mmCIF file of C-alpha atoms in Angstrom:
data_model
loop_
_atom_site.group_PDB
_atom_site.id
_atom_site.type_symbol
_atom_site.label_atom_id
_atom_site.label_comp_id
_atom_site.label_asym_id
_atom_site.label_seq_id
_atom_site.Cartn_x
_atom_site.Cartn_y
_atom_site.Cartn_z
ATOM 1 C CA THR A 14 56.811 85.302 -15.991
ATOM 2 C CA PRO A 15 56.803 82.381 -18.417
ATOM 3 C CA LEU A 16 56.472 78.771 -17.376
ATOM 4 C CA TYR A 17 57.134 76.089 -19.931
ATOM 5 C CA SER A 18 55.577 72.640 -20.332
ATOM 6 C CA SER A 19 56.892 69.511 -18.692
ATOM 7 C CA ALA A 20 56.086 67.031 -21.472
ATOM 8 C CA ALA A 21 59.177 64.839 -21.899
ATOM 9 C CA SER A 22 59.581 65.544 -25.619
ATOM 10 C CA ASP A 23 59.182 69.302 -25.485
ATOM 11 C CA VAL A 24 60.225 70.241 -21.970
ATOM 12 C CA TYR A 25 61.012 73.974 -21.721
ATOM 13 C CA LYS A 26 59.716 74.681 -25.240
ATOM 14 C CA ARG A 27 55.977 75.242 -24.904
ATOM 15 C CA GLN A 28 54.763 78.063 -22.692
ATOM 16 C CA VAL A 29 51.925 76.903 -20.452
ATOM 17 C CA TRP A 30 51.448 79.964 -18.227
ATOM 18 C CA HIS A 31 52.639 83.551 -17.976
ATOM 19 C CA ASP A 32 51.694 86.956 -16.664
ATOM 20 C CA GLU A 33 53.092 90.029 -18.392
ATOM 21 C CA PHE A 34 51.263 92.482 -16.061
ATOM 22 C CA ASP A 35 49.973 94.375 -19.087
ATOM 23 C CA GLY A 36 46.564 95.177 -17.612
ATOM 24 C CA THR A 37 45.528 97.796 -15.120
ATOM 25 C CA ALA A 38 45.391 95.544 -12.052
ATOM 26 C CA ILE A 39 46.897 92.390 -10.601
ATOM 27 C CA ASP A 40 45.079 89.437 -12.200
ATOM 28 C CA ALA A 41 43.112 87.646 -9.465
ATOM 29 C CA ASP A 42 42.991 84.530 -11.670
ATOM 30 C CA ASN A 43 46.792 84.291 -11.323
ATOM 31 C CA TRP A 44 47.644 85.820 -7.955
ATOM 32 C CA THR A 45 46.491 85.957 -4.362
ATOM 33 C CA TYR A 46 48.150 87.391 -1.245
ATOM 34 C CA ASP A 47 49.641 86.303 2.026
ATOM 35 C CA LEU A 48 48.265 88.697 4.637
ATOM 36 C CA GLY A 49 49.562 89.410 8.122
ATOM 37 C CA ALA A 50 52.723 89.955 10.126
ATOM 38 C CA GLY A 51 55.645 87.991 11.518
ATOM 39 C CA GLY A 52 56.770 86.328 8.302
ATOM 40 C CA TRP A 53 55.453 82.876 9.257
ATOM 41 C CA GLY A 54 58.396 82.000 11.469
ATOM 42 C CA ASN A 55 60.955 84.356 9.913
ATOM 43 C CA GLY A 56 60.428 87.202 12.389
ATOM 44 C CA GLU A 57 59.884 89.697 9.564
ATOM 45 C CA ALA A 58 59.135 93.297 10.555
ATOM 46 C CA GLN A 59 56.527 94.070 7.893
ATOM 47 C CA TYR A 60 52.804 93.499 7.709
ATOM 48 C CA TYR A 61 51.854 91.949 4.356
ATOM 49 C CA THR A 62 48.825 93.621 2.755
ATOM 50 C CA SER A 63 46.825 93.474 -0.471
ATOM 51 C CA ARG A 64 46.617 97.281 -0.646
ATOM 52 C CA PRO A 65 47.639 99.042 -3.878
ATOM 53 C CA GLU A 66 50.140 101.032 -1.821
ATOM 54 C CA ASN A 67 52.077 97.762 -1.486
ATOM 55 C CA ALA A 68 51.241 95.828 -4.696
ATOM 56 C CA ARG A 69 49.977 97.144 -8.014
ATOM 57 C CA VAL A 70 50.416 97.067 -11.775
ATOM 58 C CA GLU A 71 52.056 100.242 -13.051
ATOM 59 C CA ASP A 72 53.299 100.914 -16.611
ATOM 60 C CA GLY A 73 53.252 97.219 -17.524
ATOM 61 C CA MET A 74 55.105 96.095 -14.403
ATOM 62 C CA LEU A 75 54.179 94.511 -11.105
ATOM 63 C CA VAL A 76 55.331 96.860 -8.339
ATOM 64 C CA ILE A 77 55.761 95.450 -4.837
ATOM 65 C CA GLU A 78 56.542 98.335 -2.513
ATOM 66 C CA ALA A 79 57.821 98.097 1.047
ATOM 67 C CA ARG A 80 56.847 101.143 3.092
ATOM 68 C CA GLN A 81 57.925 102.442 6.464
ATOM 69 C CA GLU A 82 54.567 103.145 8.100
ATOM 70 C CA LYS A 83 52.584 102.080 11.141
ATOM 71 C CA TYR A 84 50.008 99.475 10.123
ATOM 72 C CA GLU A 85 48.251 97.178 12.594
ATOM 73 C CA ASP A 86 51.046 96.361 15.083
ATOM 74 C CA SER A 87 53.891 96.677 12.549
ATOM 75 C CA TYR A 88 56.072 99.601 11.506
ATOM 76 C CA TYR A 89 56.529 98.460 7.887
ATOM 77 C CA THR A 90 54.250 97.149 5.155
ATOM 78 C CA SER A 91 54.868 95.174 1.987
ATOM 79 C CA ALA A 92 53.168 92.523 -0.132
ATOM 80 C CA ARG A 93 53.719 88.854 -0.822
ATOM 81 C CA LEU A 94 51.946 87.524 -3.894
ATOM 82 C CA LYS A 95 51.431 83.836 -4.514
ATOM 83 C CA THR A 96 49.806 81.460 -6.973
ATOM 84 C CA GLN A 97 48.744 78.990 -4.268
ATOM 85 C CA GLY A 98 45.413 77.404 -5.165
ATOM 86 C CA LEU A 99 45.458 79.062 -8.607
ATOM 87 C CA GLN A 100 48.472 77.692 -10.512
ATOM 88 C CA SER A 101 50.521 74.563 -9.924
ATOM 89 C CA PHE A 102 53.354 73.073 -11.964
ATOM 90 C CA GLN A 103 55.898 70.299 -11.748
ATOM 91 C CA TYR A 104 59.014 70.456 -13.905
ATOM 92 C CA GLY A 105 59.837 72.969 -16.606
ATOM 93 C CA ARG A 106 61.460 76.377 -16.806
ATOM 94 C CA ILE A 107 60.272 79.011 -14.358
ATOM 95 C CA GLU A 108 61.618 82.530 -14.822
ATOM 96 C CA ALA A 109 60.963 86.149 -14.043
ATOM 97 C CA ARG A 110 62.561 89.448 -14.986
ATOM 98 C CA LEU A 111 62.932 91.466 -11.785
ATOM 99 C CA LYS A 112 64.510 94.600 -10.405
ATOM 100 C CA VAL A 113 65.319 94.254 -6.725
ATOM 101 C CA PRO A 114 65.548 97.031 -4.130
ATOM 102 C CA VAL A 115 68.739 97.785 -2.263
ATOM 103 C CA GLY A 116 69.113 98.425 1.444
ATOM 104 C CA ASP A 117 69.815 96.802 4.767
ATOM 105 C CA GLY A 118 66.886 94.777 6.035
ATOM 106 C CA LEU A 119 65.433 94.049 2.566
ATOM 107 C CA TRP A 120 65.329 90.428 1.369
ATOM 108 C CA PRO A 121 63.245 90.090 -1.819
ATOM 109 C CA ALA A 122 62.796 86.596 -3.203
ATOM 110 C CA PHE A 123 61.233 84.656 -6.074
ATOM 111 C CA TRP A 124 60.410 81.175 -4.834
ATOM 112 C CA MET A 125 58.118 78.145 -4.865
ATOM 113 C CA LEU A 126 56.586 75.897 -2.238
ATOM 114 C CA GLY A 127 55.285 72.371 -2.740
ATOM 115 C CA ASP A 128 51.695 72.163 -3.936
ATOM 116 C CA ASP A 129 50.751 70.343 -0.726
ATOM 117 C CA PHE A 130 51.805 73.300 1.471
ATOM 118 C CA ASP A 131 49.088 73.807 4.076
ATOM 119 C CA GLY A 132 50.675 76.489 6.239
ATOM 120 C CA THR A 133 52.056 74.036 8.792
ATOM 121 C CA ASN A 134 54.051 71.424 6.865
ATOM 122 C CA TRP A 135 57.211 73.339 5.959
ATOM 123 C CA PRO A 136 59.871 72.115 5.192
ATOM 124 C CA ASP A 137 58.245 68.763 4.395
ATOM 125 C CA CYS A 138 56.396 70.340 1.447
ATOM 126 C CA GLY A 139 59.714 71.463 -0.096
ATOM 127 C CA GLU A 140 60.832 74.912 -1.189
ATOM 128 C CA VAL A 141 62.823 76.089 -4.197
ATOM 129 C CA ASP A 142 64.251 79.595 -3.894
ATOM 130 C CA ILE A 143 64.815 80.645 -7.494
ATOM 131 C CA MET A 144 66.325 83.925 -6.328
ATOM 132 C CA GLU A 145 67.013 85.494 -2.950
ATOM 133 C CA TYR A 146 68.671 88.882 -2.683
ATOM 134 C CA ILE A 147 69.928 90.219 0.632
ATOM 135 C CA GLY A 148 69.884 94.023 0.464
ATOM 136 C CA ARG A 149 73.094 94.449 2.443
ATOM 137 C CA GLU A 150 74.971 92.272 -0.118
ATOM 138 C CA PRO A 151 74.627 94.360 -3.315
ATOM 139 C CA ASP A 152 76.527 91.942 -5.580
ATOM 140 C CA LEU A 153 75.036 88.615 -4.401
ATOM 141 C CA ILE A 154 72.058 86.435 -5.283
ATOM 142 C CA MET A 155 71.346 82.923 -4.031
ATOM 143 C CA GLY A 156 69.437 79.857 -5.142
ATOM 144 C CA THR A 157 68.416 77.455 -2.369
ATOM 145 C CA LEU A 158 66.549 74.189 -1.771
ATOM 146 C CA HIS A 159 64.772 73.448 1.502
ATOM 147 C CA GLY A 160 63.268 70.146 2.569
ATOM 148 C CA PRO A 161 63.187 67.683 5.471
ATOM 149 C CA GLY A 162 66.658 67.667 7.056
ATOM 150 C CA TYR A 163 67.971 70.605 4.992
ATOM 151 C CA SER A 164 65.903 73.646 5.868
ATOM 152 C CA GLY A 165 66.437 77.153 7.178
ATOM 153 C CA ALA A 166 70.147 77.888 7.569
ATOM 154 C CA LEU A 167 70.865 74.271 6.513
ATOM 155 C CA GLY A 168 69.218 74.730 3.106
ATOM 156 C CA VAL A 169 71.278 73.650 0.100
ATOM 157 C CA SER A 170 72.414 76.993 -1.348
ATOM 158 C CA GLN A 171 74.550 78.293 -4.150
ATOM 159 C CA TRP A 172 75.776 81.889 -4.109
ATOM 160 C CA ASN A 173 76.306 83.882 -7.290
ATOM 161 C CA ARG A 174 78.401 87.065 -6.955
ATOM 162 C CA GLN A 175 78.649 89.728 -9.643
ATOM 163 C CA GLU A 176 81.115 92.583 -10.160
ATOM 164 C CA TYR A 177 78.359 95.184 -9.961
ATOM 165 C CA ALA A 178 75.358 96.139 -7.862
ATOM 166 C CA ILE A 179 72.540 93.790 -8.913
ATOM 167 C CA ALA A 180 69.846 96.297 -7.883
ATOM 168 C CA ASP A 181 70.994 98.812 -10.514
ATOM 169 C CA ASP A 182 69.049 97.081 -13.320
ATOM 170 C CA TYR A 183 66.545 94.380 -14.251
ATOM 171 C CA HIS A 184 67.822 90.793 -14.398
ATOM 172 C CA THR A 185 66.293 87.452 -15.362
ATOM 173 C CA TYR A 186 66.238 84.705 -12.752
ATOM 174 C CA ALA A 187 65.266 81.162 -13.701
ATOM 175 C CA ILE A 188 65.406 77.503 -12.885
ATOM 176 C CA GLU A 189 65.054 74.513 -15.166
ATOM 177 C CA TRP A 190 63.470 71.768 -13.106
ATOM 178 C CA LYS A 191 63.851 68.171 -14.278
ATOM 179 C CA PRO A 192 62.898 64.968 -12.426
ATOM 180 C CA ASP A 193 66.486 64.470 -11.231
ATOM 181 C CA GLN A 194 68.004 67.969 -11.296
ATOM 182 C CA ILE A 195 67.383 71.684 -10.888
ATOM 183 C CA ASP A 196 69.612 74.186 -12.713
ATOM 184 C CA TRP A 197 69.740 77.860 -11.648
ATOM 185 C CA TYR A 198 70.211 80.706 -14.172
ATOM 186 C CA TYR A 199 71.065 84.387 -13.887
ATOM 187 C CA ASP A 200 70.582 86.447 -17.068
ATOM 188 C CA GLY A 201 70.616 83.273 -19.153
ATOM 189 C CA GLU A 202 73.846 81.862 -17.678
ATOM 190 C CA LYS A 203 73.661 78.667 -15.628
ATOM 191 C CA TYR A 204 75.469 79.125 -12.310
ATOM 192 C CA HIS A 205 74.432 75.942 -10.462
#
């Protein structure tokens, strides 16, 4: 998951942070967890945990596993990892190589919130969805911006359809964030 510098002369050329998940555990210096149920206003069915059943490093990859199981008052579990309070960046290239699951009800995403997010100030803090994948739409990914006046279903989105099932393989999702523009990329090709 490389992130490149934001210095004006070498923007996108110097890596300033990454995690290759090459250890035996999730690096607590890079990642923490959202814990709980309800999806913070999204009405999500799962309970987010920090258990290895839901998030772990396995064979050089981060595995986030949704499970159908009774846990607390929920009937599903999953994990949501975040860098909040650990890593913060403005501008540059942010990318990850991911393999998404397929299936109705699944909605994996790779996204960012503003550094001033305090749990109550969304959408004022801003949100950049680098990739959202809706499991019932096997050929579609989306990139979306959310902010004051353009949040939730009114977010500024761009759809990117393929001629194949995206979940069949790994793909690289990225943005290049500049002071006046954000470009979205899928497998190295700019689509918005």
